[in-house]
CSV table of C-alpha atoms in Angstrom, one decimal:
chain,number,residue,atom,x,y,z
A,1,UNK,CA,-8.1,-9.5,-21.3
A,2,UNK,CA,-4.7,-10.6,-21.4
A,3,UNK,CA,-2.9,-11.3,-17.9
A,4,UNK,CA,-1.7,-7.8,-16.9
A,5,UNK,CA,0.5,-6.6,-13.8
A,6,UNK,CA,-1.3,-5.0,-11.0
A,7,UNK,CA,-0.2,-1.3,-12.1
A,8,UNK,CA,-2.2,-1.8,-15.5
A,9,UNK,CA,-5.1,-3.6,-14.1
A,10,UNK,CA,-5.5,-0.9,-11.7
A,11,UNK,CA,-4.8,1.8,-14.4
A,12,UNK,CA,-8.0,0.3,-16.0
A,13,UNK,CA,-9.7,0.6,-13.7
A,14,UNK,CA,-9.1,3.8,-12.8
A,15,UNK,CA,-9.8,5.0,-16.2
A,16,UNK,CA,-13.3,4.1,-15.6
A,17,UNK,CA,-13.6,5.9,-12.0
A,18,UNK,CA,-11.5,9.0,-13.3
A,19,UNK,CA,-13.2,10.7,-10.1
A,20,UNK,CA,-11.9,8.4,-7.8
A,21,UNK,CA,-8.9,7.0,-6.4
A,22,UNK,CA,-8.3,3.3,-7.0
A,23,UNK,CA,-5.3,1.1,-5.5
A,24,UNK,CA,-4.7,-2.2,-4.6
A,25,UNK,CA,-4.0,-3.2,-1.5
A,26,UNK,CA,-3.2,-6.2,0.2
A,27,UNK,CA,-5.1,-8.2,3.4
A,28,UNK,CA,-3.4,-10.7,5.9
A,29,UNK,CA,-0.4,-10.5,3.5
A,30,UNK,CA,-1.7,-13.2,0.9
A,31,UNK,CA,-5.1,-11.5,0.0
A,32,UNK,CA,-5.6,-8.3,-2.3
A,33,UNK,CA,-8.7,-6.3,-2.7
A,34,UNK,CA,-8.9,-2.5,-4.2
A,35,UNK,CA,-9.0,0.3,-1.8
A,36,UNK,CA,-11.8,3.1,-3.4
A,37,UNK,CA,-10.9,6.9,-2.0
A,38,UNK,CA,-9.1,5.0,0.8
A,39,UNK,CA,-11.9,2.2,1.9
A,40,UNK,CA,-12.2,-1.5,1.0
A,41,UNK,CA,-14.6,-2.4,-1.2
A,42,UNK,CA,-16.4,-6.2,-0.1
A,43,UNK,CA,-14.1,-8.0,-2.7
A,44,UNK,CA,-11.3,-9.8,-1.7
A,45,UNK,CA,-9.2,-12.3,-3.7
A,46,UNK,CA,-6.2,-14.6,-4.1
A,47,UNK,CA,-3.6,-14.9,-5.8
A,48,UNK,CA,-2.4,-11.0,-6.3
A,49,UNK,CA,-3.4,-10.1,-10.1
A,50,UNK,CA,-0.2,-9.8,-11.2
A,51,UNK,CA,0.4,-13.9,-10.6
A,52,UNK,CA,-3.1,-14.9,-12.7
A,53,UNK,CA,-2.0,-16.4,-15.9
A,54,UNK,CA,-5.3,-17.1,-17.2
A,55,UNK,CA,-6.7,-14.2,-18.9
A,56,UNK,CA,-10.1,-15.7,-18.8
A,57,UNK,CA,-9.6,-15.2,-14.7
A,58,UNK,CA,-8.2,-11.9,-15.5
A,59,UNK,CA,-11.4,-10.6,-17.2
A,60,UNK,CA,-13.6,-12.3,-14.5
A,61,UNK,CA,-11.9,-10.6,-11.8
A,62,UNK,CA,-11.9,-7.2,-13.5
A,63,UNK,CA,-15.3,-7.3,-14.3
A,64,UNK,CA,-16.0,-8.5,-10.5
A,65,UNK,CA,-14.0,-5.6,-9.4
A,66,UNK,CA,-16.0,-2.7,-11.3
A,67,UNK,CA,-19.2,-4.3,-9.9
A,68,UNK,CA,-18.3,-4.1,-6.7
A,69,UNK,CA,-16.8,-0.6,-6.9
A,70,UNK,CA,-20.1,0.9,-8.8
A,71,UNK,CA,-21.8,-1.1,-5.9
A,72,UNK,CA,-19.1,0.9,-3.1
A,73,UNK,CA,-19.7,4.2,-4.6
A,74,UNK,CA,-23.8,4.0,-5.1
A,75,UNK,CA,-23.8,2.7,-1.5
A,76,UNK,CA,-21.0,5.9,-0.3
A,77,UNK,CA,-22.8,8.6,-2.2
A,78,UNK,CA,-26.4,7.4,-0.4
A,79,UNK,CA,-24.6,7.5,3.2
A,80,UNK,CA,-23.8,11.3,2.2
A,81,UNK,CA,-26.7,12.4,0.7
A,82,UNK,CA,-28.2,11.3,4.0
């Protein structure tokens, strides 16, 4: 994956959750995580995508980020089945 601006990385991402709403949002102004049907997943990272020139970084991060968010969503859908 080549370095992408936050609105595609996060378009990818939601492609892959199409039930879900994913956004980025930012933490203590220098660190950005993604916020899954309004809550923070336990991923947190810096620099904002969007400044990541190394693609290699790019496809680690992404790949970090649907990991945790299948992890969020198992762990949401538990709490509600409870």
């Amino acid at each position: 994956m080549a370095p992408v601006s936050s609105k595609t990385f996060i378009s990818r991402l939601q492609k892959l959750f199409k039930n879900h709403i994913i956004e980025l949002a930012y933490v203590y102004d220098d660190k950005e995580t993604i916020l899954v049907d309004g809550e923070e997943i336990d991923l947190l990272w810096i620099p904002h995508v969007n400044k990541i020139s190394d693609p290699e970084v790019v496809s680690i991060l992404y790949s970090d980020c649907k990991k945790s968010i299948r992890k969020f969503i198992r762990a949401k859908q538990k709490r509600n089945s409870q």
